[in-house]
Coordinates of C-alpha atoms in Angstrom, one line a residue:
M1 CA -0.1 -0.2 -0.2
F2 CA 0.9 3.2 -1.2
F3 CA 0.3 6.3 1.0
F4 CA 0.5 10.1 0.1
S5 CA -0.5 14.0 2.0
I6 CA -1.1 16.7 0.9
H7 CA -1.0 20.4 2.9
T8 CA -2.9 23.3 1.3
I9 CA -2.2 27.0 2.3
G10 CA -3.6 29.9 0.6
C11 CA -7.0 30.2 -0.9
K12 CA -9.6 28.3 -2.5
L13 CA -8.5 28.5 -5.9
N14 CA -5.4 26.6 -4.5
Q15 CA -7.8 23.6 -2.0
L16 CA -10.0 22.9 -5.5
E17 CA -6.1 21.6 -7.4
S18 CA -5.2 19.7 -4.2
E19 CA -8.6 18.4 -4.6
A20 CA -8.2 16.7 -7.9
V21 CA -4.5 16.3 -7.1
A22 CA -5.7 14.0 -3.9
D23 CA -8.1 12.4 -6.6
A24 CA -5.5 11.7 -9.3
F25 CA -3.8 9.6 -6.4
R26 CA -7.1 7.8 -5.6
R27 CA -8.1 6.7 -8.2
E28 CA -4.2 4.9 -8.8
G29 CA -5.1 3.1 -5.8
F30 CA -2.8 5.5 -3.3
T31 CA -4.0 6.5 0.1
P32 CA -4.7 9.5 1.6
V33 CA -3.0 9.9 5.0
P34 CA -3.1 13.1 7.4
W35 CA 0.5 15.2 6.6
E36 CA 1.0 14.9 10.7
R37 CA 1.5 11.3 10.6
P38 CA 4.1 9.5 12.9
E39 CA 7.2 8.2 11.1
G40 CA 6.3 4.6 9.7
D41 CA 5.5 4.0 5.9
S42 CA 7.4 5.1 3.0
R43 CA 5.1 8.2 1.7
L44 CA 4.7 10.8 -0.9
L45 CA 4.3 14.7 0.9
I46 CA 2.8 17.3 -1.1
L47 CA 3.2 21.3 -0.4
N48 CA 0.5 23.1 -1.8
T49 CA 1.9 27.1 -1.1
C50 CA 0.6 30.4 -1.0
T51 CA 2.6 34.0 -1.7
V52 CA 0.2 36.5 -0.4
T53 CA 2.2 37.2 2.6
S54 CA 5.5 36.9 4.4
M55 CA 3.7 34.6 6.8
A56 CA 2.5 32.4 3.9
E57 CA 5.8 31.7 3.3
Q58 CA 6.8 31.5 6.5
K59 CA 4.5 28.7 7.3
A60 CA 5.3 26.8 3.9
R61 CA 9.1 26.7 5.3
R62 CA 8.0 26.4 8.8
L63 CA 6.2 22.5 7.4
I64 CA 8.6 21.6 4.8
R65 CA 11.8 21.7 7.8
K66 CA 9.6 19.9 10.0
A67 CA 8.5 16.9 7.5
L68 CA 12.0 16.4 6.7
R69 CA 13.4 16.0 9.8
E70 CA 10.9 14.2 11.7
D71 CA 9.8 11.4 8.7
S72 CA 12.5 10.2 6.8
G73 CA 10.8 8.2 4.7
A74 CA 8.5 10.9 3.5
C75 CA 9.9 12.6 -0.2
V76 CA 8.2 15.9 -0.1
L77 CA 7.4 17.6 -3.3
V78 CA 7.0 21.6 -3.2
T79 CA 4.5 23.4 -5.7
G80 CA 1.8 26.4 -6.2
C81 CA 2.5 30.3 -6.5
Y82 CA 5.9 30.6 -3.8
A83 CA 7.0 27.9 -5.6
Q84 CA 6.4 29.7 -8.7
L85 CA 8.2 33.2 -7.5
N86 CA 10.7 31.1 -5.3
G87 CA 11.7 28.4 -7.1
A88 CA 15.9 28.1 -5.8
E89 CA 14.8 29.9 -2.4
L90 CA 12.6 26.8 -1.4
E91 CA 15.8 24.4 -2.9
A92 CA 17.8 25.6 -0.9
L93 CA 16.2 24.3 2.8
G94 CA 16.4 20.6 1.1
A95 CA 20.4 20.7 0.1
E96 CA 20.8 18.8 3.9
F97 CA 18.1 16.3 2.6
P98 CA 19.1 15.1 -0.9
G99 CA 17.1 12.7 -3.0
R100 CA 14.3 13.8 -0.7
F101 CA 12.7 17.2 -1.7
F102 CA 11.7 18.7 -4.6
V103 CA 10.1 21.4 -6.4
I104 CA 8.1 21.9 -9.1
S105 CA 6.9 25.6 -10.3
G106 CA 3.6 27.0 -9.7
D107 CA 2.9 26.8 -14.0
R108 CA 3.9 22.9 -14.4
K109 CA 1.6 22.3 -10.8
S110 CA -0.4 20.7 -13.3
A111 CA 1.4 17.6 -14.1
L112 CA 1.1 15.9 -10.5
L113 CA -2.4 14.7 -11.9
D114 CA 0.0 12.3 -14.4
L115 CA 2.3 11.4 -10.9
P116 CA 0.1 9.1 -9.5
R117 CA -0.1 6.4 -12.7
Y118 CA 3.9 6.4 -12.9
L119 CA 4.5 5.6 -9.9
S120 CA 1.9 3.0 -10.0
S121 CA 3.4 1.5 -12.9
L122 CA 6.6 1.2 -11.0
L123 CA 6.8 0.5 -7.7
P124 CA 7.4 -1.1 -5.7
A125 CA 10.0 -1.9 -8.0
Q126 CA 11.8 1.2 -7.4
G127 CA 12.1 3.5 -4.7
L128 CA 9.4 6.4 -4.2
A129 CA 12.8 9.0 -4.3
A130 CA 14.4 8.6 -7.2
L131 CA 11.0 7.7 -9.1
V132 CA 10.5 11.3 -8.4
K133 CA 13.2 12.3 -9.2
G134 CA 13.3 10.5 -12.6
W135 CA 9.8 12.0 -12.9
L136 CA 11.0 15.4 -12.8
Q137 CA 13.6 15.9 -15.3
G138 CA 10.6 14.8 -18.0
A139 CA 7.2 16.5 -16.2
G140 CA 5.6 18.2 -18.2
D141 CA 2.6 19.5 -19.6
S142 CA 2.1 19.1 -23.8
L143 CA -0.9 20.6 -23.5
P144 CA -1.3 24.5 -24.5
S145 CA -0.6 27.1 -20.9
P146 CA -4.9 28.0 -20.6
D147 CA -6.1 24.6 -21.1
R148 CA -3.1 22.7 -18.7
R149 CA -4.7 25.6 -16.0
F150 CA -8.4 23.7 -16.1
R151 CA -6.9 20.6 -16.1
F152 CA -7.6 20.7 -12.1
A153 CA -11.1 19.4 -12.4
P154 CA -11.9 16.6 -9.5
A155 CA -14.9 14.1 -9.6
E156 CA -14.6 13.2 -6.1
F157 CA -13.3 15.7 -3.1
T158 CA -11.0 14.3 -0.5
V159 CA -11.5 17.3 2.0
H160 CA -14.4 19.0 1.5
S161 CA -18.3 17.9 1.2
R162 CA -19.0 21.1 -0.3
A163 CA -17.8 21.1 -4.3
F164 CA -15.1 23.7 -6.1
L165 CA -15.5 24.6 -9.6
K166 CA -13.0 26.6 -11.3
I167 CA -13.7 28.7 -14.0
Q168 CA -11.3 31.3 -14.1
D169 CA -7.4 31.7 -13.4
G170 CA -5.1 34.5 -13.4
C171 CA -6.0 38.8 -12.9
D172 CA -5.0 42.0 -15.7
R173 CA -5.5 44.2 -12.8
R174 CA -2.0 44.3 -10.9
C175 CA -2.8 45.8 -7.6
A176 CA 0.1 47.6 -6.2
Y177 CA 0.5 45.4 -3.7
C178 CA -0.7 42.2 -5.3
R179 CA 2.2 38.9 -5.9
V180 CA -0.7 36.3 -7.3
T181 CA -0.9 38.0 -10.7
L182 CA 3.5 37.8 -10.6
A183 CA 2.2 34.1 -10.2
R184 CA -0.4 33.2 -12.1
G185 CA -0.1 35.2 -15.1
A186 CA -2.8 37.3 -17.2
S187 CA -6.5 36.3 -16.1
V188 CA -7.8 33.1 -19.1
S189 CA -11.6 31.9 -18.6
L190 CA -12.9 28.5 -18.9
A191 CA -15.3 28.0 -22.1
P192 CA -19.3 28.4 -20.6
E193 CA -19.3 24.8 -22.2
E194 CA -17.1 23.6 -20.3
V195 CA -18.5 25.2 -17.1
L196 CA -22.0 23.4 -17.8
R197 CA -20.3 20.4 -19.1
R198 CA -18.0 20.2 -15.1
L199 CA -21.5 21.8 -13.8
R200 CA -24.0 19.1 -14.4
A201 CA -21.2 16.6 -13.5
L202 CA -21.5 17.6 -10.0
E203 CA -24.7 17.4 -10.2
A204 CA -25.2 13.9 -11.5
Q205 CA -23.3 12.8 -8.1
G206 CA -26.0 13.5 -6.1
C207 CA -23.6 17.5 -5.3
A208 CA -26.2 19.8 -3.5
E209 CA -24.1 22.9 -3.8
A210 CA -20.9 24.1 -5.8
V211 CA -18.6 27.0 -5.5
L212 CA -17.8 28.9 -8.8
T213 CA -14.1 29.6 -7.9
G214 CA -10.8 31.8 -9.6
V215 CA -8.0 33.9 -9.0
N216 CA -11.0 36.7 -9.7
I217 CA -14.4 35.3 -11.0
C218 CA -15.1 38.5 -12.1
R219 CA -12.7 39.1 -15.2
Y220 CA -14.9 35.6 -16.3
R221 CA -14.8 35.8 -20.2
G222 CA -17.2 33.5 -22.0
D223 CA -17.4 32.9 -26.3
F224 CA -22.2 32.9 -26.1
G225 CA -22.6 33.4 -30.0
G226 CA -22.2 37.3 -30.0
S227 CA -20.5 39.3 -31.4
S228 CA -18.0 39.9 -28.1
P229 CA -17.2 37.6 -24.9
L230 CA -19.1 38.5 -21.6
G231 CA -19.1 38.1 -18.6
L232 CA -20.4 36.5 -15.2
G233 CA -23.5 37.1 -14.7
A234 CA -23.6 35.9 -18.7
L235 CA -22.1 32.4 -17.5
L236 CA -24.5 32.3 -14.7
G237 CA -27.5 33.1 -16.3
Y238 CA -26.3 30.3 -18.8
L239 CA -25.3 27.2 -15.5
L240 CA -29.0 28.0 -14.1
G241 CA -31.0 27.9 -17.2
R242 CA -29.8 24.4 -18.1
T243 CA -28.9 23.3 -14.4
E244 CA -32.2 21.5 -12.3
R245 CA -31.1 21.5 -8.9
I246 CA -27.3 22.1 -8.0
R247 CA -26.9 25.6 -5.9
L248 CA -24.2 28.2 -7.0
R249 CA -22.0 29.8 -4.1
L250 CA -19.4 31.9 -6.1
S251 CA -15.6 33.5 -4.7
S252 CA -14.6 36.9 -4.0
L253 CA -15.7 39.7 -5.4
E254 CA -14.8 43.2 -6.9
P255 CA -17.0 46.0 -6.1
E256 CA -16.6 47.9 -9.1
D257 CA -18.0 44.6 -11.5
I258 CA -21.8 44.1 -9.4
D259 CA -23.3 45.3 -12.9
R260 CA -26.6 45.1 -14.1
E261 CA -26.5 41.7 -15.6
L262 CA -24.6 40.0 -13.0
L263 CA -27.0 41.8 -10.4
E264 CA -29.9 40.2 -12.5
S265 CA -28.7 36.6 -12.3
L266 CA -28.0 36.9 -8.9
K267 CA -31.1 36.8 -8.2
D268 CA -31.8 33.2 -8.6
G269 CA -33.0 31.4 -5.7
R270 CA -30.3 28.9 -6.4
L271 CA -27.1 31.8 -5.8
R272 CA -26.6 31.2 -2.3
P273 CA -27.4 34.2 -0.3
H274 CA -23.4 34.8 0.9
F275 CA -20.9 37.7 -1.0
H276 CA -17.7 38.4 -0.6
L277 CA -16.3 41.7 -1.8
S278 CA -12.4 43.0 -2.5
V279 CA -13.1 46.4 -0.3
Q280 CA -9.5 46.3 0.9
S281 CA -9.4 50.2 2.4
G282 CA -12.3 52.6 2.7
S283 CA -9.7 55.2 2.1
R284 CA -10.5 57.3 -1.2
R285 CA -6.7 57.8 -0.6
V286 CA -5.5 54.9 -0.1
L287 CA -7.0 52.8 -2.8
E288 CA -5.4 55.0 -5.4
K289 CA -2.5 54.2 -3.4
M290 CA -3.0 50.6 -3.9
G291 CA -4.3 50.4 -7.8
R292 CA -7.9 49.6 -7.1
R293 CA -10.5 51.0 -9.6
Y294 CA -13.5 52.1 -7.0
G295 CA -14.1 54.5 -4.1
P296 CA -15.8 53.6 -0.7
E297 CA -19.3 55.0 -2.2
Q298 CA -19.4 52.0 -5.1
V299 CA -18.2 49.8 -1.9
E300 CA -21.8 51.0 -0.5
Q301 CA -23.4 51.0 -3.5
A302 CA -22.8 47.0 -4.2
A303 CA -23.7 46.1 -0.9
S304 CA -27.0 48.2 -0.6
R305 CA -27.7 46.1 -4.2
L306 CA -26.6 42.8 -3.0
R307 CA -29.1 43.3 0.3
E308 CA -31.9 44.8 -2.1
L309 CA -31.8 41.6 -3.8
K310 CA -30.9 39.1 -1.4
G311 CA -32.6 40.2 1.6
D312 CA -30.5 40.0 4.7
P313 CA -26.9 38.3 3.2
F314 CA -24.2 37.4 4.4
L315 CA -22.0 40.0 2.8
A316 CA -17.5 39.9 4.6
C317 CA -14.9 42.2 2.9
D318 CA -11.1 41.8 2.9
I319 CA -9.4 44.6 4.5
I320 CA -5.6 45.2 4.2
A321 CA -4.5 47.6 7.7
G322 CA -1.2 49.4 7.6
F323 CA -0.5 50.2 3.3
P324 CA 2.6 52.5 3.0
G325 CA 0.5 55.7 3.8
E326 CA -1.8 54.8 5.4
E327 CA -2.5 57.3 8.2
E328 CA -5.0 57.4 11.2
A329 CA -7.8 59.7 9.3
D330 CA -7.7 56.7 6.5
F331 CA -8.4 54.2 8.7
Q332 CA -10.9 55.5 10.5
E333 CA -12.8 56.3 7.2
T334 CA -12.5 52.1 6.7
L335 CA -13.5 51.3 10.1
E336 CA -16.6 54.0 9.5
L337 CA -16.9 52.1 6.4
C338 CA -17.2 49.0 8.1
G339 CA -19.4 50.1 10.5
R340 CA -21.5 51.5 8.0
I341 CA -22.4 48.2 5.6
G342 CA -22.4 45.9 8.8
F343 CA -20.3 43.4 7.6
A344 CA -21.1 39.8 8.5
W345 CA -17.3 39.2 8.5
I346 CA -14.3 40.5 7.4
H347 CA -11.1 39.2 6.5
C348 CA -8.5 41.9 7.8
F349 CA -4.9 41.4 7.8
P350 CA -1.5 43.5 8.3
Y351 CA 0.5 45.0 4.9
S352 CA 2.7 42.4 4.1
P353 CA 5.4 44.2 0.9
R354 CA 5.9 41.2 -1.0
P355 CA 9.2 41.5 -3.8
G356 CA 8.2 42.5 -7.3
T357 CA 5.1 44.6 -7.1
P358 CA 5.0 48.6 -7.0
A359 CA 4.4 48.6 -3.9
W360 CA 7.9 47.2 -2.5
A361 CA 9.0 50.2 -3.1
L362 CA 6.8 52.2 -0.5
G363 CA 8.4 50.0 2.4
P364 CA 6.9 48.5 5.1
A365 CA 2.7 48.3 7.4
G366 CA 3.4 51.3 9.6
R367 CA 4.1 50.1 13.0
E368 CA 0.4 50.2 14.0
A369 CA -0.5 48.3 11.3
G370 CA -0.9 44.9 13.9
A371 CA -3.1 47.4 16.4
R372 CA -5.1 49.1 13.2
A373 CA -5.6 45.1 12.4
A374 CA -6.5 44.1 15.8
E375 CA -9.3 46.8 16.2
L376 CA -11.0 45.5 12.9
L377 CA -11.0 41.7 13.9
E378 CA -13.1 42.8 17.1
L379 CA -15.7 45.0 15.0
A380 CA -15.7 41.4 12.8
R381 CA -16.4 39.6 15.2
R382 CA -19.2 42.1 16.8
G383 CA -20.7 42.0 12.9
R384 CA -20.3 38.3 13.3
R385 CA -22.5 38.1 16.5
A386 CA -25.1 40.7 15.1
Y387 CA -25.3 38.6 11.7
A388 CA -25.8 35.0 13.4
G389 CA -28.5 36.7 16.0
R390 CA -30.5 37.5 13.6
W391 CA -31.1 34.4 11.9
I392 CA -32.5 33.1 15.5
G393 CA -36.1 31.6 14.6
R394 CA -35.5 31.8 10.6
E395 CA -35.7 28.5 8.0
V396 CA -32.5 28.0 6.2
E397 CA -31.3 25.1 3.7
L398 CA -28.1 23.7 4.4
V399 CA -25.7 21.4 3.2
L400 CA -24.2 18.6 5.8
E401 CA -20.4 18.3 5.5
G402 CA -17.9 16.5 7.7
K403 CA -15.5 14.5 6.3
G404 CA -11.7 15.4 7.7
V405 CA -13.0 18.5 9.9
K406 CA -12.7 18.3 13.5
S407 CA -15.2 20.7 15.1
V408 CA -16.5 20.4 18.8
S409 CA -19.1 21.7 21.2
R410 CA -19.9 21.4 24.7
C411 CA -23.8 21.4 24.2
P412 CA -25.0 17.8 25.8
G413 CA -25.3 15.0 23.5
A414 CA -23.6 17.1 20.6
A415 CA -21.9 14.6 18.1
P416 CA -19.2 16.5 15.6
V417 CA -21.1 16.6 12.7
T418 CA -21.1 19.8 10.5
G419 CA -23.0 21.4 8.0
T420 CA -23.5 25.3 6.2
S421 CA -25.9 26.8 6.1
E422 CA -26.9 28.6 2.5
N423 CA -26.2 32.1 3.9
Y424 CA -22.6 30.6 5.5
L425 CA -23.1 30.0 9.1
K426 CA -21.7 27.3 10.1
L427 CA -24.2 24.1 11.8
L428 CA -23.0 22.2 14.7
I429 CA -25.6 18.3 14.2
P430 CA -25.7 16.0 17.5
R431 CA -28.1 13.6 16.3
L432 CA -28.0 12.7 11.9
P433 CA -30.8 10.6 11.0
A434 CA -28.7 8.0 9.5
D435 CA -30.1 8.4 5.7
L436 CA -27.9 11.4 5.9
R437 CA -24.7 11.8 4.8
P438 CA -22.2 14.5 4.1
G439 CA -22.7 16.6 1.1
D440 CA -26.8 16.2 1.2
M441 CA -28.9 18.5 1.6
L442 CA -31.5 20.2 3.8
R443 CA -34.0 23.1 5.5
C444 CA -32.9 23.8 10.2
R445 CA -35.0 26.2 11.5
L446 CA -32.3 28.1 13.7
R447 CA -33.1 28.8 17.7
A448 CA -31.2 30.5 20.6
L449 CA -28.6 28.2 23.3
P450 CA -27.1 29.4 26.5
E451 CA -24.3 31.4 26.3
V452 CA -21.1 28.9 26.5
R453 CA -17.5 30.3 27.9
A454 CA -15.9 27.0 28.7
L455 CA -12.5 25.9 25.7
P456 CA -14.2 22.1 25.4
E457 CA -12.3 19.5 23.7
V458 CA -11.4 19.1 20.1
R459 CA -13.2 15.1 18.3
A460 CA -12.3 14.3 14.8
L461 CA -15.2 13.4 12.9
P462 CA -15.4 10.0 11.4
E463 CA -14.6 8.7 7.8
V464 CA -17.3 9.1 5.3
R465 CA -17.5 9.4 1.9
A466 CA -17.1 13.4 0.4
L467 CA -20.1 13.3 -1.8
P468 CA -23.6 11.6 -1.8
E469 CA -25.5 9.7 -4.5
A470 CA -28.2 12.0 -4.6
L471 CA -30.2 14.6 -3.0
P472 CA -32.6 13.0 -0.4
G473 CA -36.5 13.4 -1.5
G474 CA -35.0 14.1 -5.2
A475 CA -35.7 18.2 -6.2
G476 CA -36.0 21.0 -5.0
P477 CA -36.0 22.7 -1.7
E478 CA -40.0 22.1 -1.1
T479 CA -38.6 18.2 -0.5
L480 CA -35.8 18.6 1.7
P481 CA -35.5 16.8 5.4
Q482 CA -36.7 19.6 7.9
G483 CA -35.7 20.0 11.3
D484 CA -35.2 22.4 14.1
F485 CA -31.7 23.5 14.6
D486 CA -30.7 25.9 18.0
A487 CA -27.9 28.2 16.9
A488 CA -25.0 29.0 19.6
A489 CA -25.1 32.9 20.4
E490 CA -20.9 32.9 21.2
P491 CA -19.3 31.4 18.7
E492 CA -16.2 31.6 19.6
V493 CA -16.2 28.5 22.6
F494 CA -16.3 26.6 19.3
L495 CA -13.4 25.1 17.3
H496 CA -13.4 24.2 13.8
G497 CA -10.2 22.7 11.5
G498 CA -8.1 22.8 15.5
A499 CA -8.5 26.7 14.8
H500 CA -9.9 29.4 17.2
L501 CA -12.9 30.7 15.1
D502 CA -12.4 34.5 16.0
A503 CA -10.3 33.7 13.3
G504 CA -12.1 32.7 10.4
P505 CA -15.5 34.0 9.6
F506 CA -17.8 31.1 11.2
A507 CA -20.6 31.8 13.3
W508 CA -21.5 28.0 14.8
V509 CA -24.6 27.3 14.6
Q510 CA -26.1 23.8 17.2
C511 CA -28.3 21.5 15.3
Q512 CA -30.9 19.7 16.7
C513 CA -32.7 17.1 13.7
P514 CA -35.6 15.3 15.9
G515 CA -36.4 13.6 12.3
R516 CA -37.9 13.9 8.7

């Protein structure tokens, strides 16, 4: 038996690409095992890296050193955006572990989809490390570059119960702080008919929901038979008109790109009421320095339009604290903008200078960056609690999750089964009917729980398959299972994936499902 582990740092696009590589290994008979596995059987460790911040790169280096030092039987292979831009720096880490450490650049990542078949045909006659070294010398992907980037289409998902579908890659915007455009190149889009084919395949498998993802999905451009390419709104209309049940969730949106065509498609009830806006700052002056193409009034207009369509959707945003030149007045404008809009979550982090970007020459973040990020985080926590509280007593759809997730609850009788509601509330379900599995969809009503402040223990979920065979009931929401569910007033007492919820957007909900 041959083993592999994949660890992913970074965005949903990286997560999808890792899922596709894992799917390829499973299909060739390899067994997935946890990254933090005691030394023993020989295995291949694949690290998919990120270069958005220096902290992401530090984490990658730490994981590499730890794996090489503590697992003498491991062969480590690193790819992703960090490997694309700083491959030589990474290769230097493996100098003291010759023959066990390899780097494959991000633009060759799709070749990893062919590695499992190569290995399975030669193992165990030859050693794993020698085989990987030999494969890398001739590894490549004969497809043109845009086609290579869309090879990542897993039939099954190892970590996620909700499917991801890559529709776009790269970006042409060249924002002053962003290194991802250097790593992933210009914007490219998957043809609409191929997006539809993949979405229909997921629906046929019984997948309840798919997340449409890319570097900047607002830059999607597809040929729909007209005189010029059309954008994301046209794609959504095309997909919704040609599928039946599957729900769609969108990754990050640019405020200036929420136009009339997109809004018209977002009216559909199968579009999840959860939107993440790439805001970055509430100061017009700072936005201009960043190279962003909108002002704070466009952010407010985008939020207002989304609420007009979806009632009370989960609205989140990204904010960079301490961008060079950001004054206290600029930061106060950001706080005031976020307060007026009332985001349900703010993904905030201190500015990280990235080599090769226009902002690199501006120097490091100001000393206030950490304190400003902390202030934004407190605002995010208040927004999250307020949003969850508004949904007490209301009914939502949820998709059951669970595989590979660690979660905990101090609620009596709780079992660690999780779900995500249509509006991005995280659910804990203590008593799950036997015929429901992760990936299935049902409806629930939310109820408040007493506050629980003690930090609970962590318990792992049972192993379950990633995708269901079919939606229970077979059709739309009117046939979905029903249940009563209790919403936790203090979500920060729960853990998700071993990380304290204060670090993430999740508003946890304790669930009870008394029957069908």
